[in-house]
Amino acid sequence: MSSPRTAPGPSKAAPSKSAGGRRGEKPAIGRQGEKAAPVKGPKAPKAAKSALPKAQPPKPPSNRAERTAERREAIIEAALDEFISRGFTATRIDDVARRAGVAKGTIYLHFKDKESMFEELIRTALVPLIGRLHAPPPIGGSVRDAVEAFARTFIQEVAATRRGDIVRLIVAEGPRFPSIADFYYREVVSRGLAGMRALIELAVSRGEIQQKNLARFPQILVAPAIIAVIWQSLFSRHAPLDAIEMFRVHLDLIFGERRTT
């Protein structure tokens, strides 16, 4: 009779690494009432970077605006060179484009014709200077000082520079192109006369000028400036003119000689 087989007992389960950590290490026991810290598993793989490129911040509009302004300025400079060397009648848009280093079509993006180009020359080169006439004399300063300062600026920045060529060109070409003369009168001459008239009236009220009728003819006050522009181009090589000193003598005739102490 065979002996009864003994029922095998429950087999011992192999210790799990996740439950006890590494072999030989005791599982960490937290404080009473605290949950055991979760066991860190293997790190999840990083999400793949998006294949779409990041949106670039828009470029500041000033870059394009600056390039446009530089191109326009180059066109104006080239136009001035062409007008001075060829005259208004003979100047062609093609020549301006070639000198400016731009396509002919680029010119028409900025100006509709050479007349509007010439008007821009007047507007940028002369109008800001005339605007200074409308500033009142500084506190404590005389009207004569203000007029003399303006005359000095006009002679130095217009009569003795290429800006004077614009005035001389208008004198030469104005009769054949009345629209240009009209524009120059409206933008420069009329504003200059209004500013001079206001200064004369102020000088009369202060007693600096005795001749009250001078306000009717402000052209008299600015006459030496026009003479300086014309003389510079026609006769300066024969008889150089000290235009600033001439203006001082002219102001002595109007305001009276300065008293020297």
Short mmCIF file of C-alpha atoms in Angstrom, two decimals:
data_model
loop_
_atom_site.label_atom_id
_atom_site.label_comp_id
_atom_site.label_asym_id
_atom_site.label_seq_id
_atom_site.Cartn_x
_atom_site.Cartn_y
_atom_site.Cartn_z
CA MET A 1 0.00 0.00 0.00
CA SER A 2 1.51 3.17 -1.07
CA SER A 3 1.92 5.99 1.33
CA PRO A 4 -0.30 8.96 0.86
CA ARG A 5 1.21 11.88 -1.04
CA THR A 6 1.73 15.01 0.86
CA ALA A 7 -0.08 17.97 -0.66
CA PRO A 8 2.38 20.53 -1.77
CA GLY A 9 2.30 23.77 0.21
CA PRO A 10 1.93 27.16 -1.27
CA SER A 11 5.01 28.13 -3.25
CA LYS A 12 6.87 31.21 -2.15
CA ALA A 13 6.40 34.07 -4.57
CA ALA A 14 9.54 35.67 -5.87
CA PRO A 15 9.97 39.12 -4.47
CA SER A 16 8.93 41.86 -6.92
CA LYS A 17 11.38 44.63 -7.65
CA SER A 18 8.61 47.13 -7.88
CA ALA A 19 7.27 46.30 -4.45
CA GLY A 20 10.50 46.14 -2.58
CA GLY A 21 12.72 48.24 -4.75
CA ARG A 22 16.08 46.86 -5.48
CA ARG A 23 17.08 43.54 -4.04
CA GLY A 24 18.28 43.94 -0.51
CA GLU A 25 16.57 47.27 -0.03
CA LYS A 26 13.65 47.76 2.30
CA PRO A 27 10.64 49.57 0.98
CA ALA A 28 10.33 53.11 2.18
CA ILE A 29 7.69 53.57 4.83
CA GLY A 30 6.18 57.02 5.16
CA ARG A 31 4.94 58.70 8.24
CA GLN A 32 1.76 57.55 9.82
CA GLY A 33 -1.22 58.73 7.79
CA GLU A 34 0.88 59.49 4.72
CA LYS A 35 0.61 57.62 1.51
CA ALA A 36 3.68 55.92 0.29
CA ALA A 37 5.45 57.84 -2.40
CA PRO A 38 4.78 56.41 -5.81
CA VAL A 39 7.58 54.46 -7.26
CA LYS A 40 9.12 56.25 -10.22
CA GLY A 41 8.88 54.22 -13.36
CA PRO A 42 10.91 54.70 -16.46
CA LYS A 43 10.81 58.24 -17.87
CA ALA A 44 8.28 58.81 -20.60
CA PRO A 45 9.88 59.71 -23.89
CA LYS A 46 9.85 63.42 -24.70
CA ALA A 47 7.22 64.51 -27.12
CA ALA A 48 8.63 64.97 -30.57
CA LYS A 49 9.10 68.56 -31.61
CA SER A 50 6.53 69.87 -33.98
CA ALA A 51 7.62 69.76 -37.54
CA LEU A 52 6.06 73.21 -38.10
CA PRO A 53 8.51 76.09 -37.67
CA LYS A 54 7.84 78.56 -34.93
CA ALA A 55 6.06 81.67 -36.04
CA GLN A 56 8.60 84.46 -36.43
CA PRO A 57 7.70 87.83 -34.96
CA PRO A 58 6.75 90.28 -37.69
CA LYS A 59 9.56 92.56 -38.79
CA PRO A 60 9.11 96.15 -37.74
CA PRO A 61 7.53 98.16 -40.54
CA SER A 62 10.21 100.83 -40.12
CA ASN A 63 12.70 98.71 -42.09
CA ARG A 64 10.60 98.80 -45.22
CA ALA A 65 9.64 102.42 -44.60
CA GLU A 66 13.29 103.36 -44.23
CA ARG A 67 14.23 101.67 -47.47
CA THR A 68 11.40 103.45 -49.25
CA ALA A 69 12.47 106.79 -47.80
CA GLU A 70 16.10 106.20 -48.80
CA ARG A 71 15.06 105.31 -52.34
CA ARG A 72 12.89 108.42 -52.56
CA GLU A 73 15.73 110.58 -51.28
CA ALA A 74 18.11 109.09 -53.87
CA ILE A 75 15.61 109.93 -56.61
CA ILE A 76 15.31 113.52 -55.39
CA GLU A 77 19.10 113.92 -55.27
CA ALA A 78 19.42 112.50 -58.77
CA ALA A 79 16.65 114.81 -60.00
CA LEU A 80 18.43 117.84 -58.54
CA ASP A 81 21.65 116.86 -60.35
CA GLU A 82 19.80 116.43 -63.64
CA PHE A 83 17.80 119.66 -63.32
CA ILE A 84 20.95 121.65 -62.54
CA SER A 85 23.03 120.15 -65.35
CA ARG A 86 20.35 119.95 -68.06
CA GLY A 87 17.63 122.40 -67.05
CA PHE A 88 14.01 121.54 -66.42
CA THR A 89 13.04 121.20 -70.09
CA ALA A 90 15.82 118.79 -71.10
CA THR A 91 15.66 116.57 -68.01
CA ARG A 92 14.16 113.13 -68.70
CA ILE A 93 12.78 110.57 -66.26
CA ASP A 94 15.11 107.96 -67.79
CA ASP A 95 18.16 110.06 -66.89
CA VAL A 96 16.95 110.55 -63.33
CA ALA A 97 16.36 106.81 -62.92
CA ARG A 98 19.80 105.98 -64.30
CA ARG A 99 21.53 108.44 -61.99
CA ALA A 100 19.53 107.23 -58.96
CA GLY A 101 20.26 103.58 -59.80
CA VAL A 102 16.61 102.56 -59.94
CA ALA A 103 14.24 101.32 -62.62
CA LYS A 104 12.19 103.89 -64.49
CA GLY A 105 9.02 102.33 -63.11
CA THR A 106 10.26 102.98 -59.56
CA ILE A 107 10.23 106.71 -60.27
CA TYR A 108 6.51 106.56 -61.01
CA LEU A 109 5.86 104.84 -57.68
CA HIS A 110 6.92 108.09 -56.03
CA PHE A 111 6.20 110.83 -58.57
CA LYS A 112 3.70 111.10 -61.39
CA ASP A 113 5.98 113.27 -63.57
CA LYS A 114 9.09 115.44 -63.43
CA GLU A 115 7.03 118.48 -62.45
CA SER A 116 5.92 116.80 -59.23
CA MET A 117 9.55 115.79 -58.69
CA PHE A 118 10.64 119.41 -58.97
CA GLU A 119 7.91 120.48 -56.58
CA GLU A 120 9.24 117.97 -54.05
CA LEU A 121 12.68 119.57 -54.36
CA ILE A 122 11.16 122.92 -53.43
CA ARG A 123 9.12 121.40 -50.61
CA THR A 124 12.05 119.60 -48.97
CA ALA A 125 14.89 122.06 -49.62
CA LEU A 126 13.31 125.49 -49.17
CA VAL A 127 9.95 125.34 -47.38
CA PRO A 128 11.37 124.28 -43.95
CA LEU A 129 13.81 127.20 -44.06
CA ILE A 130 11.06 129.72 -44.76
CA GLY A 131 9.09 128.27 -41.83
CA ARG A 132 11.69 129.65 -39.44
CA LEU A 133 10.58 133.18 -40.29
CA HIS A 134 7.31 132.65 -38.44
CA ALA A 135 9.06 132.03 -35.12
CA PRO A 136 8.92 135.14 -32.91
CA PRO A 137 12.21 136.77 -31.85
CA PRO A 138 13.66 135.34 -28.65
CA ILE A 139 12.72 137.07 -25.41
CA GLY A 140 14.90 140.13 -25.01
CA GLY A 141 16.07 139.96 -28.64
CA SER A 142 15.46 142.66 -31.22
CA VAL A 143 13.67 142.22 -34.50
CA ARG A 144 16.84 143.28 -36.30
CA ASP A 145 18.73 140.41 -34.65
CA ALA A 146 16.04 137.97 -35.80
CA VAL A 147 16.11 139.26 -39.39
CA GLU A 148 19.89 139.25 -39.49
CA ALA A 149 20.02 135.68 -38.16
CA PHE A 150 17.58 134.54 -40.83
CA ALA A 151 19.52 136.34 -43.56
CA ARG A 152 22.74 134.69 -42.43
CA THR A 153 21.07 131.27 -42.50
CA PHE A 154 19.56 131.89 -45.93
CA ILE A 155 22.87 132.99 -47.43
CA GLN A 156 24.83 130.14 -45.90
CA GLU A 157 22.27 127.38 -46.57
CA VAL A 158 20.77 128.58 -49.86
CA ALA A 159 22.74 131.21 -51.77
CA ALA A 160 26.08 129.46 -51.23
CA THR A 161 24.80 125.91 -51.76
CA ARG A 162 22.99 123.79 -54.34
CA ARG A 163 19.68 124.99 -52.93
CA GLY A 164 20.41 128.27 -54.62
CA ASP A 165 20.45 126.42 -57.94
CA ILE A 166 16.77 125.60 -57.38
CA VAL A 167 15.94 129.30 -57.04
CA ARG A 168 18.05 130.16 -60.09
CA LEU A 169 16.33 127.40 -62.06
CA ILE A 170 12.92 128.80 -61.19
CA VAL A 171 14.00 132.27 -62.32
CA ALA A 172 15.20 130.79 -65.62
CA GLU A 173 12.42 128.26 -66.29
CA GLY A 174 9.46 129.86 -64.50
CA PRO A 175 8.21 131.97 -67.43
CA ARG A 176 7.93 128.84 -69.62
CA PHE A 177 6.44 126.70 -66.84
CA PRO A 178 4.04 128.95 -64.90
CA SER A 179 2.74 126.05 -62.82
CA ILE A 180 6.21 125.69 -61.27
CA ALA A 181 6.40 129.43 -60.61
CA ASP A 182 2.92 129.30 -59.06
CA PHE A 183 3.93 126.45 -56.78
CA TYR A 184 7.10 128.26 -55.71
CA TYR A 185 5.17 131.44 -54.99
CA ARG A 186 2.55 129.58 -52.97
CA GLU A 187 4.93 127.44 -50.93
CA VAL A 188 7.92 129.76 -50.51
CA VAL A 189 7.45 133.37 -51.60
CA SER A 190 4.04 134.04 -50.04
CA ARG A 191 5.08 132.44 -46.74
CA GLY A 192 8.35 134.34 -46.68
CA LEU A 193 6.64 137.66 -47.34
CA ALA A 194 4.04 136.98 -44.64
CA GLY A 195 6.77 136.23 -42.13
CA MET A 196 8.74 139.35 -43.05
CA ARG A 197 5.63 141.53 -42.91
CA ALA A 198 4.88 140.28 -39.39
CA LEU A 199 8.44 141.07 -38.28
CA ILE A 200 8.29 144.55 -39.80
CA GLU A 201 5.00 145.32 -38.04
CA LEU A 202 6.49 144.12 -34.76
CA ALA A 203 9.56 146.30 -35.29
CA VAL A 204 7.38 149.33 -36.06
CA SER A 205 5.34 148.79 -32.88
CA ARG A 206 8.55 148.58 -30.85
CA GLY A 207 10.01 151.68 -32.48
CA GLU A 208 12.86 149.77 -34.14
CA ILE A 209 11.67 150.82 -37.63
CA GLN A 210 10.44 154.34 -38.27
CA GLN A 211 9.11 153.86 -41.80
CA LYS A 212 5.65 152.38 -41.28
CA ASN A 213 4.98 151.88 -44.99
CA LEU A 214 7.74 149.28 -45.17
CA ALA A 215 5.16 146.66 -44.11
CA ARG A 216 3.47 147.19 -47.47
CA PHE A 217 6.66 146.19 -49.28
CA PRO A 218 8.36 143.39 -47.36
CA GLN A 219 10.18 142.53 -50.61
CA ILE A 220 12.54 145.43 -49.81
CA LEU A 221 13.69 143.70 -46.65
CA VAL A 222 14.60 140.43 -48.41
CA ALA A 223 15.95 141.97 -51.64
CA PRO A 224 19.64 141.39 -50.76
CA ALA A 225 18.97 137.65 -50.38
CA ILE A 226 17.70 137.43 -53.97
CA ILE A 227 20.62 139.52 -55.21
CA ALA A 228 23.02 137.14 -53.45
CA VAL A 229 21.49 134.08 -55.12
CA ILE A 230 21.69 135.57 -58.61
CA TRP A 231 25.14 137.12 -58.11
CA GLN A 232 26.59 133.85 -56.87
CA SER A 233 25.83 132.05 -60.14
CA LEU A 234 26.56 134.85 -62.62
CA PHE A 235 29.22 137.21 -61.32
CA SER A 236 30.97 135.73 -58.29
CA ARG A 237 33.98 134.62 -60.36
CA HIS A 238 34.44 138.23 -61.48
CA ALA A 239 33.62 140.03 -58.23
CA PRO A 240 33.06 137.88 -55.11
CA LEU A 241 30.28 139.27 -52.95
CA ASP A 242 30.25 139.32 -49.15
CA ALA A 243 26.49 138.81 -48.98
CA ILE A 244 26.28 138.79 -45.18
CA GLU A 245 28.09 142.12 -44.86
CA MET A 246 25.90 143.54 -47.64
CA PHE A 247 22.83 142.50 -45.66
CA ARG A 248 24.15 144.23 -42.53
CA VAL A 249 24.55 147.48 -44.45
CA HIS A 250 21.04 147.02 -45.84
CA LEU A 251 19.64 146.58 -42.32
CA ASP A 252 21.47 149.74 -41.19
CA LEU A 253 19.48 151.64 -43.82
CA ILE A 254 16.20 150.23 -42.46
CA PHE A 255 16.78 150.01 -38.71
CA GLY A 256 19.47 152.67 -38.37
CA GLU A 257 23.12 152.08 -37.66
CA ARG A 258 24.00 150.15 -34.56
CA ARG A 259 25.47 152.16 -31.74
CA THR A 260 28.94 151.03 -30.78
CA THR A 261 30.03 151.37 -27.18
#
